[in-house]
Amino acid sequence: MHRVVPLKVHYYGTPVVLVSSTNPDGTTNLAPMSSAWWLGQNAMLGLDASSRTTQNLLRTGEAVLNLAPADLVGHVDRLALLTGSPDLSRHKRETGYRYEPRKFKVAGLTPESSDLIAPDRVAECLIQLECRVSGRYPIENDSSSAHAIHVQVLRAHVADAVRLPGTDHIDPQAWNPLVMKFCDFFGDGQPLTPSRLAAGWRMPGRLEESTIA
Ligand SMILES: Cc1cc2nc3c(=O)[nH]c(=O)nc-3n(C[C@H](O)[C@H](O)[C@H](O)COP(=O)(O)O)c2cc1C
């Protein structure tokens, strides 16, 4: 039996990416996002037009995509509701966002220089992809403005902990991505710390009862 349901979001479960980008003053901004998909050495990133990350990517053409493992959930959640942009959109002000230029410090994460591009990598992330922007496509609707940003992977850094020994492959059993599902965090299919992003609108009851971390 199916019902017609006016779903508000379609976030069925995608890995969380911490995107590093270069601010106008040369520092690195860091932002969590999860509307990303992959094809060969390419990724498409769905990013709100008002985000500092979007502006930085379109201005500099560079980004590091740091794939967050599930055990970084607390660090990632500290970045929720923060923006590296001093000019907050009305929507972000009303949602409770605040300006924070020191994202690495606030999240308790360690910056590490990239090889080919300016923005720093996140040392704690086991997979770090240095990328160049190669296209963008507007996504406009009545209430929001966003971009699908096409990036190409220039160089991949992979920690030994998730590499199949002696190969150039990631061990799918060792790699446990932090997954965003309907604005809540999951790892290995299990719910993790409730996300601050979801606090305003999550369905009552269900996750609060089953939270394990
Ligand atoms: C787990 C998580 C996933 C998110 N996914 C996205 C996303 O896919 N696209 C997006 O535009 N914003 C996403 N956000 C919200 C951004 O992090 C938010 O817009 C933030 O202000 C971006 O930071 P910036 O303004 O410094 O770039 C996500 C936030 C969290 C915590």
mmCIF file of C-alpha atoms and ligand atoms in Angstrom:
data_model
loop_
_atom_site.group_PDB
_atom_site.id
_atom_site.type_symbol
_atom_site.label_atom_id
_atom_site.label_comp_id
_atom_site.label_asym_id
_atom_site.label_seq_id
_atom_site.Cartn_x
_atom_site.Cartn_y
_atom_site.Cartn_z
ATOM 1 C CA MET A 1 0.000 0.000 0.000
ATOM 2 C CA HIS A 2 1.516 3.345 -1.034
ATOM 3 C CA ARG A 3 0.247 6.792 -0.110
ATOM 4 C CA VAL A 4 0.811 10.121 -1.816
ATOM 5 C CA VAL A 5 2.991 12.060 0.656
ATOM 6 C CA PRO A 6 4.125 15.702 0.234
ATOM 7 C CA LEU A 7 7.751 14.997 1.235
ATOM 8 C CA LYS A 8 9.664 18.113 2.333
ATOM 9 C CA VAL A 9 13.122 16.714 1.584
ATOM 10 C CA HIS A 10 14.601 13.872 -0.433
ATOM 11 C CA TYR A 11 17.766 13.175 1.533
ATOM 12 C CA TYR A 12 17.715 9.380 1.347
ATOM 13 C CA GLY A 13 21.262 8.864 2.633
ATOM 14 C CA THR A 14 24.509 10.262 1.226
ATOM 15 C CA PRO A 15 28.038 10.557 2.653
ATOM 16 C CA VAL A 16 28.984 13.770 4.444
ATOM 17 C CA VAL A 17 31.725 15.777 2.728
ATOM 18 C CA LEU A 18 33.656 18.544 4.463
ATOM 19 C CA VAL A 19 34.460 21.014 1.705
ATOM 20 C CA SER A 20 37.599 23.130 2.119
ATOM 21 C CA SER A 21 37.750 26.327 0.078
ATOM 22 C CA THR A 22 39.782 29.511 0.090
ATOM 23 C CA ASN A 23 38.312 32.687 1.591
ATOM 24 C CA PRO A 24 39.063 36.103 0.055
ATOM 25 C CA ASP A 25 41.639 36.701 2.844
ATOM 26 C CA GLY A 26 43.504 33.471 1.993
ATOM 27 C CA THR A 27 42.296 31.415 4.985
ATOM 28 C CA THR A 28 40.539 28.080 4.493
ATOM 29 C CA ASN A 29 36.789 27.808 5.020
ATOM 30 C CA LEU A 30 35.296 24.436 5.922
ATOM 31 C CA ALA A 31 31.667 23.413 5.444
ATOM 32 C CA PRO A 32 29.698 20.173 5.720
ATOM 33 C CA MET A 33 27.546 19.138 2.800
ATOM 34 C CA SER A 34 25.989 15.902 1.605
ATOM 35 C CA SER A 35 24.230 16.594 -1.713
ATOM 36 C CA ALA A 36 27.109 15.052 -3.649
ATOM 37 C CA TRP A 37 27.289 12.334 -6.271
ATOM 38 C CA TRP A 38 30.182 10.799 -8.160
ATOM 39 C CA LEU A 39 30.989 9.634 -11.690
ATOM 40 C CA GLY A 40 34.506 8.527 -12.544
ATOM 41 C CA GLN A 41 36.920 11.274 -11.477
ATOM 42 C CA ASN A 42 34.035 13.778 -11.249
ATOM 43 C CA ALA A 43 31.678 14.925 -8.528
ATOM 44 C CA MET A 44 28.561 17.091 -8.622
ATOM 45 C CA LEU A 45 27.963 19.209 -5.528
ATOM 46 C CA GLY A 46 24.569 20.726 -4.728
ATOM 47 C CA LEU A 47 25.302 23.954 -2.837
ATOM 48 C CA ASP A 48 23.184 26.852 -1.674
ATOM 49 C CA ALA A 49 24.090 30.049 -3.533
ATOM 50 C CA SER A 50 24.429 32.052 -0.307
ATOM 51 C CA SER A 51 27.108 29.791 1.207
ATOM 52 C CA ARG A 52 30.664 31.031 1.571
ATOM 53 C CA THR A 53 31.762 27.698 0.076
ATOM 54 C CA THR A 54 29.804 28.303 -3.133
ATOM 55 C CA GLN A 55 31.225 31.808 -3.499
ATOM 56 C CA ASN A 56 34.775 30.569 -2.810
ATOM 57 C CA LEU A 57 34.503 27.682 -5.291
ATOM 58 C CA LEU A 58 33.174 29.889 -8.066
ATOM 59 C CA ARG A 59 35.810 32.592 -7.406
ATOM 60 C CA THR A 60 38.903 30.360 -7.015
ATOM 61 C CA GLY A 61 37.932 27.185 -8.901
ATOM 62 C CA GLU A 62 39.440 25.010 -6.141
ATOM 63 C CA ALA A 63 38.148 22.726 -3.364
ATOM 64 C CA VAL A 64 39.211 19.820 -1.215
ATOM 65 C CA LEU A 65 36.487 17.239 -0.643
ATOM 66 C CA ASN A 66 37.269 15.650 2.721
ATOM 67 C CA LEU A 67 35.157 12.508 3.210
ATOM 68 C CA ALA A 68 34.081 12.308 6.846
ATOM 69 C CA PRO A 69 34.243 8.946 8.647
ATOM 70 C CA ALA A 70 31.380 8.144 11.042
ATOM 71 C CA ASP A 71 33.556 8.643 14.124
ATOM 72 C CA LEU A 72 33.935 12.347 13.268
ATOM 73 C CA VAL A 73 30.202 12.924 13.801
ATOM 74 C CA GLY A 74 30.736 15.207 16.810
ATOM 75 C CA HIS A 75 33.251 17.364 14.922
ATOM 76 C CA VAL A 76 30.968 17.641 11.910
ATOM 77 C CA ASP A 77 27.983 18.558 14.048
ATOM 78 C CA ARG A 78 29.959 21.449 15.566
ATOM 79 C CA LEU A 79 30.058 22.943 12.055
ATOM 80 C CA ALA A 80 26.281 22.760 11.630
ATOM 81 C CA LEU A 81 24.538 26.151 11.647
ATOM 82 C CA LEU A 82 27.825 28.006 11.035
ATOM 83 C CA THR A 83 28.768 30.010 7.967
ATOM 84 C CA GLY A 84 32.075 31.487 6.900
ATOM 85 C CA SER A 85 30.186 34.350 5.297
ATOM 86 C CA PRO A 86 29.821 37.538 7.358
ATOM 87 C CA ASP A 87 26.681 38.393 5.348
ATOM 88 C CA LEU A 88 23.958 35.957 6.375
ATOM 89 C CA SER A 89 20.980 35.395 4.095
ATOM 90 C CA ARG A 90 17.575 36.003 5.692
ATOM 91 C CA HIS A 91 16.860 32.284 5.632
ATOM 92 C CA LYS A 92 20.128 31.521 7.494
ATOM 93 C CA ARG A 93 19.519 34.245 10.085
ATOM 94 C CA GLU A 94 16.035 32.889 10.738
ATOM 95 C CA THR A 95 17.325 29.296 10.950
ATOM 96 C CA GLY A 96 19.851 30.257 13.654
ATOM 97 C CA TYR A 97 23.096 30.295 11.659
ATOM 98 C CA ARG A 98 25.988 32.434 12.874
ATOM 99 C CA TYR A 99 29.173 33.744 11.261
ATOM 100 C CA GLU A 100 32.299 31.785 12.215
ATOM 101 C CA PRO A 101 35.604 32.390 10.396
ATOM 102 C CA ARG A 102 37.643 29.794 12.393
ATOM 103 C CA LYS A 103 35.916 26.596 11.353
ATOM 104 C CA PHE A 104 38.858 24.188 11.907
ATOM 105 C CA LYS A 105 39.330 25.467 15.468
ATOM 106 C CA VAL A 106 35.643 25.354 16.367
ATOM 107 C CA ALA A 107 35.291 21.821 14.966
ATOM 108 C CA GLY A 108 38.498 20.606 16.645
ATOM 109 C CA LEU A 109 39.963 19.551 13.286
ATOM 110 C CA THR A 110 43.534 19.882 11.989
ATOM 111 C CA PRO A 111 44.445 21.737 8.775
ATOM 112 C CA GLU A 112 47.030 20.100 6.520
ATOM 113 C CA SER A 113 48.465 21.697 3.333
ATOM 114 C CA SER A 114 47.295 20.411 -0.031
ATOM 115 C CA ASP A 115 49.775 19.463 -2.763
ATOM 116 C CA LEU A 116 48.237 21.148 -5.815
ATOM 117 C CA ILE A 117 45.721 23.732 -4.605
ATOM 118 C CA ALA A 118 45.458 26.413 -1.924
ATOM 119 C CA PRO A 119 42.763 25.210 0.516
ATOM 120 C CA ASP A 120 43.918 22.998 3.398
ATOM 121 C CA ARG A 121 42.901 19.366 3.792
ATOM 122 C CA VAL A 122 41.349 17.979 6.994
ATOM 123 C CA ALA A 123 43.991 15.707 8.559
ATOM 124 C CA GLU A 124 41.391 13.589 10.438
ATOM 125 C CA CYS A 125 39.505 12.695 7.237
ATOM 126 C CA LEU A 126 40.739 9.367 5.858
ATOM 127 C CA ILE A 127 39.951 10.291 2.235
ATOM 128 C CA GLN A 128 40.844 13.775 0.933
ATOM 129 C CA LEU A 129 40.284 14.783 -2.701
ATOM 130 C CA GLU A 130 41.991 17.824 -4.181
ATOM 131 C CA CYS A 131 39.619 19.109 -6.886
ATOM 132 C CA ARG A 132 39.244 21.745 -9.589
ATOM 133 C CA VAL A 133 35.878 23.299 -10.510
ATOM 134 C CA SER A 134 34.975 22.650 -14.129
ATOM 135 C CA GLY A 135 31.365 23.789 -14.432
ATOM 136 C CA ARG A 136 28.269 25.059 -12.697
ATOM 137 C CA TYR A 137 24.561 24.840 -13.315
ATOM 138 C CA PRO A 138 21.938 27.022 -11.625
ATOM 139 C CA ILE A 139 19.161 25.361 -9.630
ATOM 140 C CA GLU A 140 16.430 27.938 -9.131
ATOM 141 C CA ASN A 141 13.026 27.571 -7.557
ATOM 142 C CA ASP A 142 10.527 29.837 -5.804
ATOM 143 C CA SER A 143 12.151 29.772 -2.387
ATOM 144 C CA SER A 144 15.856 29.167 -2.957
ATOM 145 C CA SER A 145 18.777 29.564 -5.278
ATOM 146 C CA ALA A 146 21.510 26.945 -5.538
ATOM 147 C CA HIS A 147 24.174 25.623 -7.884
ATOM 148 C CA ALA A 148 25.171 22.176 -9.022
ATOM 149 C CA ILE A 149 28.943 22.544 -9.120
ATOM 150 C CA HIS A 150 30.983 20.099 -11.190
ATOM 151 C CA VAL A 151 34.452 19.345 -9.819
ATOM 152 C CA GLN A 152 37.180 17.067 -11.130
ATOM 153 C CA VAL A 153 39.445 15.124 -8.801
ATOM 154 C CA LEU A 154 43.086 16.109 -9.316
ATOM 155 C CA ARG A 155 44.651 14.061 -6.518
ATOM 156 C CA ALA A 156 43.305 11.583 -3.946
ATOM 157 C CA HIS A 157 44.912 11.105 -0.524
ATOM 158 C CA VAL A 158 43.881 7.855 1.193
ATOM 159 C CA ALA A 159 44.889 6.799 4.712
ATOM 160 C CA ASP A 160 46.397 3.330 5.044
ATOM 161 C CA ALA A 161 43.633 2.471 7.523
ATOM 162 C CA VAL A 162 41.081 2.320 4.684
ATOM 163 C CA ARG A 163 43.326 1.121 1.840
ATOM 164 C CA LEU A 164 43.379 -2.521 0.809
ATOM 165 C CA PRO A 165 47.000 -3.445 1.588
ATOM 166 C CA GLY A 166 49.255 -3.419 -1.472
ATOM 167 C CA THR A 167 46.547 -1.991 -3.790
ATOM 168 C CA ASP A 168 45.231 1.347 -5.035
ATOM 169 C CA HIS A 169 41.737 0.486 -3.789
ATOM 170 C CA ILE A 170 39.720 1.542 -0.787
ATOM 171 C CA ASP A 171 38.652 -1.349 1.440
ATOM 172 C CA PRO A 172 34.838 -1.012 1.513
ATOM 173 C CA GLN A 173 34.684 -2.885 4.813
ATOM 174 C CA ALA A 174 37.238 -0.626 6.493
ATOM 175 C CA TRP A 175 35.655 2.596 5.173
ATOM 176 C CA ASN A 176 32.702 3.628 7.353
ATOM 177 C CA PRO A 177 31.316 6.889 5.962
ATOM 178 C CA LEU A 178 29.294 9.347 8.001
ATOM 179 C CA VAL A 179 25.913 9.368 6.258
ATOM 180 C CA MET A 180 23.297 12.099 6.315
ATOM 181 C CA LYS A 181 19.796 10.638 6.115
ATOM 182 C CA PHE A 182 16.850 13.084 6.323
ATOM 183 C CA CYS A 183 19.022 15.527 8.328
ATOM 184 C CA ASP A 184 20.177 12.886 10.831
ATOM 185 C CA PHE A 185 23.575 11.227 11.085
ATOM 186 C CA PHE A 186 24.131 7.498 10.539
ATOM 187 C CA GLY A 187 27.174 5.199 10.469
ATOM 188 C CA ASP A 188 27.006 1.521 9.483
ATOM 189 C CA GLY A 189 23.219 1.912 9.212
ATOM 190 C CA GLN A 190 22.912 2.929 12.880
ATOM 191 C CA PRO A 191 21.747 6.339 14.133
ATOM 192 C CA LEU A 192 24.470 8.513 15.672
ATOM 193 C CA THR A 193 24.378 11.765 17.675
ATOM 194 C CA PRO A 194 21.279 13.750 16.622
ATOM 195 C CA SER A 195 22.203 16.497 14.185
ATOM 196 C CA ARG A 196 21.789 20.122 15.241
ATOM 197 C CA LEU A 197 20.677 20.780 11.671
ATOM 198 C CA ALA A 198 17.645 18.578 12.230
ATOM 199 C CA ALA A 199 16.712 19.986 15.637
ATOM 200 C CA GLY A 200 14.072 22.319 14.239
ATOM 201 C CA TRP A 201 12.010 19.934 12.206
ATOM 202 C CA ARG A 202 12.717 16.252 12.909
ATOM 203 C CA MET A 203 9.705 13.972 13.362
ATOM 204 C CA PRO A 204 9.137 13.700 17.123
ATOM 205 C CA GLY A 205 9.976 10.526 18.980
ATOM 206 C CA ARG A 206 11.666 8.076 16.678
ATOM 207 C CA LEU A 207 15.359 9.007 16.724
ATOM 208 C CA GLU A 208 15.420 10.441 20.219
ATOM 209 C CA GLU A 209 14.385 7.015 21.495
ATOM 210 C CA SER A 210 16.963 5.058 19.518
ATOM 211 C CA THR A 211 19.990 7.361 19.749
ATOM 212 C CA ILE A 212 23.094 5.369 20.647
ATOM 213 C CA ALA A 213 25.930 7.907 20.804
HETATM 214 C C1 LIG B 1 25.561 17.275 7.620
HETATM 215 C C2 LIG B 1 25.262 18.492 6.814
HETATM 216 C C3 LIG B 1 25.004 18.388 5.468
HETATM 217 C C4 LIG B 1 24.738 19.533 4.699
HETATM 218 N N1 LIG B 1 24.529 19.390 3.346
HETATM 219 C C5 LIG B 1 24.405 20.502 2.589
HETATM 220 C C6 LIG B 1 24.317 20.396 1.163
HETATM 221 O O1 LIG B 1 24.372 19.309 0.598
HETATM 222 N N2 LIG B 1 24.215 21.546 0.445
HETATM 223 C C7 LIG B 1 24.193 22.787 1.042
HETATM 224 O O2 LIG B 1 24.092 23.797 0.327
HETATM 225 N N3 LIG B 1 24.256 22.912 2.387
HETATM 226 C C8 LIG B 1 24.390 21.803 3.167
HETATM 227 N N4 LIG B 1 24.508 21.917 4.517
HETATM 228 C C9 LIG B 1 24.438 23.266 5.107
HETATM 229 C C10 LIG B 1 25.768 24.011 4.947
HETATM 230 O O3 LIG B 1 26.748 23.407 5.777
HETATM 231 C C11 LIG B 1 25.518 25.475 5.291
HETATM 232 O O4 LIG B 1 24.916 26.088 4.160
HETATM 233 C C12 LIG B 1 26.751 26.263 5.688
HETATM 234 O O5 LIG B 1 26.374 27.588 5.943
HETATM 235 C C13 LIG B 1 27.837 26.288 4.672
HETATM 236 O O6 LIG B 1 28.938 26.948 5.243
HETATM 237 P P1 LIG B 1 29.590 28.203 4.491
HETATM 238 O O7 LIG B 1 28.537 29.266 4.390
HETATM 239 O O8 LIG B 1 30.738 28.593 5.369
HETATM 240 O O9 LIG B 1 30.014 27.710 3.163
HETATM 241 C C14 LIG B 1 24.739 20.804 5.315
HETATM 242 C C15 LIG B 1 25.000 20.904 6.696
HETATM 243 C C16 LIG B 1 25.248 19.769 7.432
HETATM 244 C C17 LIG B 1 25.546 19.911 8.908
#
